Amino acid sequence: MIIDVGHAGMLRHVAVNTGAGFVPGTNAIVMGAAIAGNRLGWEMTGIRDGFEGLLHPERYPDGGLITLDPGLIENLDPSTGGILGQAPWTDPLYEQVANADKNRKEEDLPLELLKRLNEKGIDGLISIVGGQGLGILHKIHLKGFHTVCIPRSIENDIASTAVSFGFNSALSITIDMLSKAYQAARSASKIAVVEVPGEHAGWIALQAGIAVRADVVLITEIPCDLKNVASRLKDKISPRRPYGLVVVAEGAKFDDSPKGQFVDPVKPIVPPIGAGKVAVSVATALQKMIDTEIYPLSIGPWARGGNPTATDHQLGIAYGAWAVKTLRASKNGVMVSFVPPDIKYVPLEDVINKVRTVSADSEFLKIAGALGIYFGNFSSKM
Amino acid sequence: MTDKPKNILDITGTVLNIQRYCSHDGPGTRTTVFVKGCSLRCKWCGNPESIRMKPEVSYDPNKCDGKKCSICLKAPFPEGGFYFVEGDDSKVKVNWTLAAGINQEIVSLCPTGALEMFGKTMTVGEVMDEVEKDTSIYRNTGGGMTISGGEVMLQPDFAAALLQEAHNRGINTAIETASNAPWSFLEKVLPHVDTMLHDIKLMNSERHKKWTGVSNERILANLKKAYETFPDTDFIARTPLIPGVNADDEHMLGVLEFIKPHKNVIDYELLPYHRFGLGKYDSLGVIYELDDYKTPSDEVVKRFQTMIDKAFGRELTTE
Amino acid sequence: MSTDTGQKRVAIMVGAGYIPGINAVVAGASLAAGKLGWELLGILDGFEGLLHPEKYPNGGLIPIDPQKFNIDPNTGSVLGQSSRIDPFNVRTINELGMVEEVDMSDELLTRLKAENIDAVISIVGGRGLSILYQLHKKGLNAVCVPRSIENDIASTSVAFGFNTALTFTIEMLDRARLAAKAAQKIAVVEVLGEEAGWIALQAGIAVAADAVLIPEIPVDLQHVVTHLKNKMSGKKSWGLVVVAQGAKIINPGKTEEKVSTLKASLSPLATSDSNSEFVIHKSGQVAQAVAEGLQLRIAEETFPMVIGPWVRGGTPSAVDRQLGVAYGAGAIQALEAGRNGVMVAFVPPDVKFVPLAEAINKVRTIPTGSMFFQVADSLGIYVGNKEA
C-alpha cells in the first residue's frame, strides 16, 4: 500500500543519500538524480555518510550536506567512488545514548531525523540502499516522508528488481579474479577454493562460476554434502588436468558433515588473510578426501573496492533519473526497479524482508548443469 | 676376512647432532643422536636439514666476519658459491646451488667457523663418549640414548653397532623411525632396541605416497613383523597430526585398530604439527616443499587423546 | 659440436613457477630462429620433457615451427610449467624403496647431445639462473632470458614479468585504497618483493600510499605509526600501507616463534641478521604482522590484505608482451653472434649480452639515492630511513 502524504510532484527540495557498505560508483546515481532534479527546478542536496551529515553536522567542517548544483555535477566523475561517502553500520533511527544515570539506552531518533530534514527544507529523499537500509527507509516513509529507494546490492539479492546497482561491477571483478585463480591453480597443479560475495544469494558465485567454467559452485540456496563435491572433483581431476576450481559463496551451506569428516575448526598459525571462513573450512574438509593440494582464497575484500563497470555506470544514471521521475509522478514509498526492458517502481513493503535467490528452475542452473559444473542437488533436503 | 672394521667402536656413520637432556624421545631424560638422511619426503617436514644423506654446508651469519675476511670468495671455495651484496659488506651470502659441491676440507678453511659441515662422520666410539657423559642422569631418571633422524634405518650397521655398544655399557636404548626400509635392516637394528618409537603417518597407502613420497605397505608390514618378532621390545606409535592430511577420526581409528592386537605396543602418541622448521624454504633447494600447513586445534587434539586413552584402558584423570 | 655458422637446433625451456606471457618469448625466439633457417624446439615442463620423455606420449620435445606459428602471445605457455627444474637434484625412489635425490645433469647433457641440440634458451630467474650457470660450466651452450616479477635480477633494467606484476599490483592497490576509504580503516597490503622493493615502491607511488615498507630499509613500526597519525589527524580517517613480502620490520610488537638454536645455525634455514630483525618469508605473514603491530598502537582499525596469490595468474601487460618478444629474438641474436653463457639484458635503449657469471649472486635492489625515494618523499609517503 502506498501512503498518500500529499502531492509529491510539488516537491521543491530533494536529498540523496546512501546506505552502509561499499558499492562502487554511486556518483553515477547522484549525477542522474541531480541532473533530472535540477531540470525540474528542484533543489538537490547530498547527505554525507548516510544520515551522519544531517544528524551530526559538527563532524563535518565542510558541512554535512552537499549542494548538488549543475556546476558540481558537471565536474563529478561518474566512473569513480562516492561523493556521498558511506553510512556507518548502525541504524540511524536508534542511537545509544548515555542518560543521566550513566545507563545506556536506545533512543528513537526518527523525530530528530524528520525535524532536521524539515529544518533544511528537505521534502523528499532518494536513498541508495539495500538490505537493512530498505527497512530503515520504509520506516521513514511510514512517518510520512516522501521516499524513493534505488536498489543497490553487489549480491543482487534485492527482490522485485532484475538488477541491483553494484552487481554488475562485483560480478565483473569476481570473474576477473576467478580467471586468475584458475590460471594460478593450473600452474601450481592444485585446487583453488575461492570464496566470493554472496551471503544471501548465489548469483555471483553461479554466474561467475559459469563464466570461468569452475568445477564446482557452492551457493547459499543449495546446501550440499562435501563428500559429493569431493567425488565429483576426483572424477574431474586427472594427470592431464591435475587442478581444479571450486567457487564458494560466502553464505554457502553444507549438509550435516558426516562422522569423521567434520569440518575441523582449524586454528591456523597464520590465518589465511582475506580468505574467509567458508573457503578455509571447505578447503580443509575437502583436503581430507582429496590428495591434490587444496588452498583457500577469498575475493571478498577485493570486490568491495574499485570502480563501476560501464553497465553499472549506465544503470546508475538511469536509476537516479528514474527516481526523480518517480517522485515527480507523485509515487513515494517505492523502490525503482529494473525489469528488462523497463524501469518500474514497486512499493517498498513488497521488497523488504524478501531475498532474491537462485530458484530451482533457474536458467543459470541449467547452464551450469550443461557445462558439467557441480552445484549440488536442489532436491536434496535442507 | 671382510674389510669391515673388527671393533664395533670404529664403525662410522653420518651424525647430524647429539643433543643432551631430551625428554620427549623415550623414557626418562635421554641423549638423542640425530643421524642424517631420510627415506621419506614428507611435505610438512620440519627438519629439512636432516633429509639428505650427504653432509651439507651450514652457515651461521652471526659468526661471519664479512668482507675483510673474504676467504670463501677465492679458490678452493667453489666459484660463485659465496658472495657479497653490494652495500652490505658485513656478512657473506651463500648461493646454495653453487656452494653444493663443497666438502669438509674446504669448509675448515673458514677461520670464524661461520661455515661448517652439517652432518659429520663419527665413529661409534666418538658418539658413545658423548652419550656416556650423562650416565648418572639416565640411571636417576630411567633414561638412556635415543637415535633419531633423519632415518636411523638408512645406516643400519652404524645404528646396530651404536645400540649394541650402549647396551654393553648398560645404557637403555630407543630409536625413532619411520620404518621405510627393507626388513633386513630392521632385523639388524631391533635386537638392540629397548623402545621403538615409530611413525604411522597415514593408513591409506595412496595418500601416504602422495604426502610422503612412498606408499605404506612395506612400512605397515615391517611394523607388524617387528611387533611379532620382538615381543620384549616396547613400541610406541606416533602420528604427526596435520589438519587436512591425517587429523581425522578415520586415521585415529585405523591406527588404534592396527596396534590393538599387539600387547607390546604400549602407547600411541600424537605430535601436533607445528610450523617449526619453516624458514626461507625457497633457498632450501628443490627437495623441500613446505607449504601452508596448519596446526590442529587444541580441541581436536584433546578429543583424539581421549580416544587413545580409552583404547589403552586408561582412567581419565580429573582435576 | 656447435659451429658459429650454419643451421642450428636450439631448444627453449622455462624455469619453475607461472609467469604470464611466456608465449611472447617463445614467439620472438621462433620468428628470429625461423628467419635464420634455424630449428627451434620447446622442452616441456622445465627439463622434464628431456629427462623423463616417457611421461610425454606426444614427446617431451616439441618442434616450434614459425610457418605454422599460431601461438597466442597473450596467453599461457606452450612450454608447460614445472615446479622443479634442478637437474642436479632429481627426486627418485631407489632400489631399496627409499627416496633420494640424484644428480642427472650428465644425463641431461647426453640427452641434449643425442637430440643434436646446439644451445638452450632458458627463461629463468633466481635459483634457475644459478642452475643454468652450473650447467653452462659443464659445457651447455646456454642463453638466459631474465624473468622476475620482482625485477631483482642484476644487469638488466627490466626483467620479463615485472611490468605485468606492477600493473596488476597498482590495479589491486587502487581497489584496496577504495575499500579502505569506504570502510574507514587502514589497509595493510602485502605485495611481492622478497629481496627488492621495486613493486612496492613504484606501485605505492602510483596510488599515493601513506607508507611503503621495503626489504631495503628496515623500519620501526613506531615511526610508521607516527607518520600515519600525522596524516590522519585531519579529516582523513583511513590509510593505505604497502608492505613488500620481504620487508624488514624492527619492533613488530610481537615476537616470532623462536627457532631453536640448532636450526638457527643451519645453512639453508639461516636468515640474514635474524638476531636483530623480524624476518618473515611467507606470503601473508608480513601483512599480518604489520597490521597487528600497527593495531597495537593506533585507534583506527587495521586490516591485512595480500596480493601475492593473485599475481600468479593473468595475462601479460602490453609492455611485457613487447619485451618478451624482444627478449626471445635477442636470445637468438646472442647465439647468432656466437655468444653463449650469457643473459640477454635490456639496458635502455639497448639489448645487451651479459655473462651469466655477472648476473648471478647479485640482487638488483633500490639504490639509496634512487629517484623513486625522492618522489615518494615529496608525495608524503613514508619509506623509512628517517630519524625518529
PDB file of N, CA and C in Angstrom, chain C residues 1 3 55 62 78 170 233 311:
ATOM      1  N   MET C   1      80.894 -29.217 -30.890  1.00  0.00           N
ATOM      2  CA  MET C   1      79.912 -29.760 -31.807  1.00  0.00           C
ATOM      3  C   MET C   1      79.148 -28.650 -32.490  1.00  0.00           C
ATOM      4  N   THR C   3      78.764 -25.062 -34.331  1.00  0.00           N
ATOM      5  CA  THR C   3      79.578 -24.182 -35.144  1.00  0.00           C
ATOM      6  C   THR C   3      78.936 -22.810 -35.118  1.00  0.00           C
ATOM      7  N   LYS C  55      57.107 -39.779 -19.865  1.00  0.00           N
ATOM      8  CA  LYS C  55      55.881 -39.194 -19.323  1.00  0.00           C
ATOM      9  C   LYS C  55      55.077 -38.469 -20.399  1.00  0.00           C
ATOM     10  N   ILE C  62      59.024 -30.519 -28.292  1.00  0.00           N
ATOM     11  CA  ILE C  62      58.090 -30.227 -29.379  1.00  0.00           C
ATOM     12  C   ILE C  62      58.695 -29.230 -30.370  1.00  0.00           C
ATOM     13  N   VAL C  78      53.267 -22.495 -24.078  1.00  0.00           N
ATOM     14  CA  VAL C  78      53.323 -23.763 -24.823  1.00  0.00           C
ATOM     15  C   VAL C  78      54.376 -24.683 -24.227  1.00  0.00           C
ATOM     16  N   ILE C 170      49.208  -2.322  -9.067  1.00  0.00           N
ATOM     17  CA  ILE C 170      48.631  -0.971  -8.990  1.00  0.00           C
ATOM     18  C   ILE C 170      47.100  -1.051  -9.052  1.00  0.00           C
ATOM     19  N   SER C 233      45.456  13.072  11.098  1.00  0.00           N
ATOM     20  CA  SER C 233      44.985  13.999  12.133  1.00  0.00           C
ATOM     21  C   SER C 233      43.852  14.866  11.602  1.00  0.00           C
ATOM     22  N   VAL C 311      48.734 -12.792  -8.251  1.00  0.00           N
ATOM     23  CA  VAL C 311      49.628 -12.346  -9.318  1.00  0.00           C
ATOM     24  C   VAL C 311      50.046 -13.487 -10.228  1.00  0.00           C
TER      25      VAL C 311
END
